PDB file of C-alpha atoms in Angstrom:
ATOM      1  CA  VAL M   1     111.227  74.304  69.551  1.00 59.00           C
ATOM      2  CA  GLN M   2     114.464  75.947  70.606  1.00 78.00           C
ATOM      3  CA  LEU M   3     114.357  78.790  73.070  1.00 85.00           C
ATOM      4  CA  GLN M   4     117.208  81.169  73.713  1.00 86.00           C
ATOM      5  CA  ALA M   5     117.216  83.412  76.770  1.00 91.00           C
ATOM      6  CA  SER M   6     119.704  86.242  77.056  1.00 94.00           C
ATOM      7  CA  GLY M   7     120.372  89.465  78.921  1.00 97.00           C
ATOM      8  CA  GLY M   8     121.325  88.265  82.369  1.00 97.00           C
ATOM      9  CA  GLY M   9     124.188  89.730  84.340  1.00 97.00           C
ATOM     10  CA  LEU M  10     125.323  91.425  87.520  1.00 98.00           C
ATOM     11  CA  VAL M  11     123.579  94.588  88.641  1.00 98.00           C
ATOM     12  CA  GLN M  12     123.355  96.602  91.838  1.00 98.00           C
ATOM     13  CA  ALA M  13     120.152  96.803  93.799  1.00 98.00           C
ATOM     14  CA  GLY M  14     117.843  99.369  92.268  1.00 98.00           C
ATOM     15  CA  GLY M  15     119.242  98.789  88.813  1.00 98.00           C
ATOM     16  CA  SER M  16     117.662  97.358  85.685  1.00 98.00           C
ATOM     17  CA  LEU M  17     118.159  94.506  83.263  1.00 98.00           C
ATOM     18  CA  ARG M  18     116.292  93.425  80.174  1.00 97.00           C
ATOM     19  CA  LEU M  19     115.966  89.757  79.345  1.00 97.00           C
ATOM     20  CA  SER M  20     114.979  88.474  75.936  1.00 95.00           C
ATOM     21  CA  CYS M  21     113.644  85.116  74.861  1.00 92.00           C
ATOM     22  CA  THR M  22     113.610  84.172  71.222  1.00 87.00           C
ATOM     23  CA  SER M  23     112.158  81.176  69.493  1.00 76.00           C
ATOM     24  CA  PRO M  24     112.092  80.992  65.713  1.00 67.00           C
ATOM     25  CA  GLN M  25     109.286  78.472  65.846  1.00 65.00           C
ATOM     26  CA  ARG M  26     107.213  80.382  68.346  1.00 57.00           C
ATOM     27  CA  MET M  27     104.607  81.394  65.836  1.00 49.00           C
ATOM     28  CA  LEU M  28     103.975  77.815  64.867  1.00 53.00           C
ATOM     29  CA  VAL M  29     103.546  76.099  68.172  1.00 60.00           C
ATOM     30  CA  SER M  30     103.069  78.310  71.198  1.00 72.00           C
ATOM     31  CA  ASN M  31     100.132  80.004  72.827  1.00 84.00           C
ATOM     32  CA  VAL M  32     101.935  81.457  75.814  1.00 91.00           C
ATOM     33  CA  MET M  33     105.488  82.469  76.604  1.00 91.00           C
ATOM     34  CA  GLY M  34     106.412  82.627  80.249  1.00 94.00           C
ATOM     35  CA  TRP M  35     109.304  83.594  82.463  1.00 97.00           C
ATOM     36  CA  PHE M  36     110.237  81.651  85.562  1.00 98.00           C
ATOM     37  CA  ARG M  37     113.164  81.897  87.937  1.00 98.00           C
ATOM     38  CA  GLN M  38     114.979  79.591  90.291  1.00 98.00           C
ATOM     39  CA  ALA M  39     117.176  80.758  93.126  1.00 96.00           C
ATOM     40  CA  PRO M  40     119.740  78.424  94.710  1.00 92.00           C
ATOM     41  CA  GLY M  41     118.051  75.908  96.957  1.00 94.00           C
ATOM     42  CA  LYS M  42     114.570  77.027  95.965  1.00 96.00           C
ATOM     43  CA  GLU M  43     111.891  75.745  93.646  1.00 96.00           C
ATOM     44  CA  ARG M  44     111.295  77.254  90.240  1.00 97.00           C
ATOM     45  CA  GLU M  45     108.775  80.053  90.546  1.00 97.00           C
ATOM     46  CA  PHE M  46     106.555  81.932  88.152  1.00 98.00           C
ATOM     47  CA  VAL M  47     107.532  85.472  87.179  1.00 98.00           C
ATOM     48  CA  ALA M  48     105.328  86.532  84.249  1.00 98.00           C
ATOM     49  CA  TYR M  49     103.641  85.298  81.121  1.00 96.00           C
ATOM     50  CA  TYR M  50     102.463  86.727  77.824  1.00 93.00           C
ATOM     51  CA  ARG M  51      99.569  85.061  76.033  1.00 90.00           C
ATOM     52  CA  TRP M  52      99.236  85.832  72.346  1.00 81.00           C
ATOM     53  CA  SER M  53      95.466  85.386  72.367  1.00 79.00           C
ATOM     54  CA  GLY M  54      94.167  88.742  73.540  1.00 79.00           C
ATOM     55  CA  ALA M  55      97.679  89.871  74.509  1.00 80.00           C
ATOM     56  CA  ALA M  56      96.953  88.766  78.073  1.00 89.00           C
ATOM     57  CA  ILE M  57      99.655  89.335  80.661  1.00 95.00           C
ATOM     58  CA  ASP M  58     100.095  88.149  84.223  1.00 96.00           C
ATOM     59  CA  TYR M  59     102.761  88.789  86.869  1.00 98.00           C
ATOM     60  CA  ALA M  60     103.774  87.272  90.137  1.00 98.00           C
ATOM     61  CA  ASN M  61     102.922  89.561  93.025  1.00 98.00           C
ATOM     62  CA  SER M  62     106.598  89.791  93.952  1.00 97.00           C
ATOM     63  CA  VAL M  63     107.488  91.498  90.658  1.00 98.00           C
ATOM     64  CA  LYS M  64     104.295  93.379  89.842  1.00 98.00           C
ATOM     65  CA  GLY M  65     105.008  97.049  89.267  1.00 98.00           C
ATOM     66  CA  ARG M  66     108.740  96.430  88.768  1.00 98.00           C
ATOM     67  CA  PHE M  67     108.878  93.983  85.856  1.00 98.00           C
ATOM     68  CA  THR M  68     107.278  94.401  82.439  1.00 98.00           C
ATOM     69  CA  ILE M  69     106.784  91.637  79.892  1.00 96.00           C
ATOM     70  CA  SER M  70     106.348  92.569  76.260  1.00 93.00           C
ATOM     71  CA  ARG M  71     106.722  91.150  72.807  1.00 87.00           C
ATOM     72  CA  ASP M  72     108.819  92.450  69.958  1.00 83.00           C
ATOM     73  CA  ASP M  73     107.461  91.141  66.682  1.00 79.00           C
ATOM     74  CA  ALA M  74     110.339  92.567  64.690  1.00 82.00           C
ATOM     75  CA  LYS M  75     112.833  90.501  66.656  1.00 82.00           C
ATOM     76  CA  ASN M  76     110.433  87.649  67.395  1.00 80.00           C
ATOM     77  CA  THR M  77     111.178  87.891  71.080  1.00 86.00           C
ATOM     78  CA  VAL M  78     109.329  88.189  74.353  1.00 89.00           C
ATOM     79  CA  ASP M  79     111.248  90.502  76.655  1.00 94.00           C
ATOM     80  CA  LEU M  80     111.259  90.950  80.406  1.00 97.00           C
ATOM     81  CA  GLN M  81     112.209  94.448  81.522  1.00 98.00           C
ATOM     82  CA  MET M  82     113.276  94.290  85.145  1.00 98.00           C
ATOM     83  CA  ASP M  83     113.493  97.551  87.072  1.00 98.00           C
ATOM     84  CA  SER M  84     114.106  98.348  90.738  1.00 98.00           C
ATOM     85  CA  LEU M  85     115.900  95.065  91.130  1.00 98.00           C
ATOM     86  CA  ARG M  86     116.397  93.632  94.600  1.00 98.00           C
ATOM     87  CA  PRO M  87     118.872  91.088  95.920  1.00 97.00           C
ATOM     88  CA  GLU M  88     116.012  88.625  96.285  1.00 97.00           C
ATOM     89  CA  ASP M  89     115.533  88.752  92.502  1.00 98.00           C
ATOM     90  CA  THR M  90     118.839  86.916  92.136  1.00 98.00           C
ATOM     91  CA  ALA M  91     118.153  83.681  90.271  1.00 98.00           C
ATOM     92  CA  VAL M  92     118.510  81.841  87.015  1.00 98.00           C
ATOM     93  CA  TYR M  93     115.731  83.082  84.775  1.00 98.00           C
ATOM     94  CA  TYR M  94     114.111  80.706  82.305  1.00 96.00           C
ATOM     95  CA  CYS M  95     111.762  81.343  79.446  1.00 94.00           C
ATOM     96  CA  ALA M  96     109.288  78.716  78.367  1.00 93.00           C
ATOM     97  CA  THR M  97     106.527  78.262  75.856  1.00 90.00           C
ATOM     98  CA  SER M  98     103.233  76.467  76.059  1.00 90.00           C
ATOM     99  CA  HIS M  99     101.074  75.234  73.203  1.00 87.00           C
ATOM    100  CA  GLN M 100      98.320  74.196  75.566  1.00 88.00           C
ATOM    101  CA  PHE M 101      95.049  76.095  75.911  1.00 90.00           C
ATOM    102  CA  LEU M 102      94.397  76.167  79.634  1.00 92.00           C
ATOM    103  CA  ASP M 103      92.681  78.183  82.281  1.00 92.00           C
ATOM    104  CA  PRO M 104      94.829  81.336  82.515  1.00 91.00           C
ATOM    105  CA  THR M 105      95.751  80.695  86.130  1.00 93.00           C
ATOM    106  CA  MET M 106      97.424  77.442  85.149  1.00 95.00           C
ATOM    107  CA  TYR M 107     100.127  79.294  83.225  1.00 96.00           C
ATOM    108  CA  ARG M 108     101.548  80.285  86.586  1.00 97.00           C
ATOM    109  CA  GLY M 109     102.712  76.711  86.992  1.00 96.00           C
ATOM    110  CA  PRO M 110     105.714  75.150  85.222  1.00 96.00           C
ATOM    111  CA  ASN M 111     103.734  72.077  84.210  1.00 95.00           C
ATOM    112  CA  ALA M 112     101.761  74.170  81.706  1.00 95.00           C
ATOM    113  CA  TYR M 113     104.864  74.664  79.593  1.00 93.00           C
ATOM    114  CA  ASN M 114     106.195  72.355  76.943  1.00 89.00           C
ATOM    115  CA  TYR M 115     109.571  73.851  76.037  1.00 89.00           C
ATOM    116  CA  TRP M 116     112.217  75.564  78.132  1.00 91.00           C
ATOM    117  CA  GLY M 117     115.247  77.668  77.395  1.00 89.00           C
ATOM    118  CA  GLN M 118     118.608  77.122  79.018  1.00 90.00           C
ATOM    119  CA  GLY M 119     118.336  79.936  81.556  1.00 93.00           C
ATOM    120  CA  THR M 120     120.228  83.163  82.100  1.00 96.00           C
ATOM    121  CA  LEU M 121     121.717  84.185  85.440  1.00 97.00           C
ATOM    122  CA  VAL M 122     120.672  87.427  87.096  1.00 98.00           C
ATOM    123  CA  THR M 123     122.668  88.526  90.132  1.00 98.00           C
ATOM    124  CA  VAL M 124     121.606  91.568  92.133  1.00 98.00           C
ATOM    125  CA  SER M 125     124.125  92.847  94.638  1.00 97.00           C
ATOM    126  CA  SER M 126     123.135  94.788  97.716  1.00 94.00           C
TER     127      SER M 126
END
């Protein structure tokens, strides 16, 4: 499974960016598509996930109300709309897919995911 994340860039605080993750094989193998981020010197952390079964969605508390995850079936992507960006949102953002059927809370952890994209850098200036 190849994942391609795109849409990163430089934005001022309060601005918006939209990330997209595409995987041509998504329909065949994955149950969940998630977004994670990793800031310099920090561990990779959960941002949001979209689960195809029941269209379930979950967000990290730090982004809830500012970020929106959605799927675009026409483009075969899962997008992450990021609004009201803050300097602390600066990180490399990764998309990942899981073909495991787990307790929903486990999708907040990176070990639940089988395939990862290459990451896209988001920089928020103050």
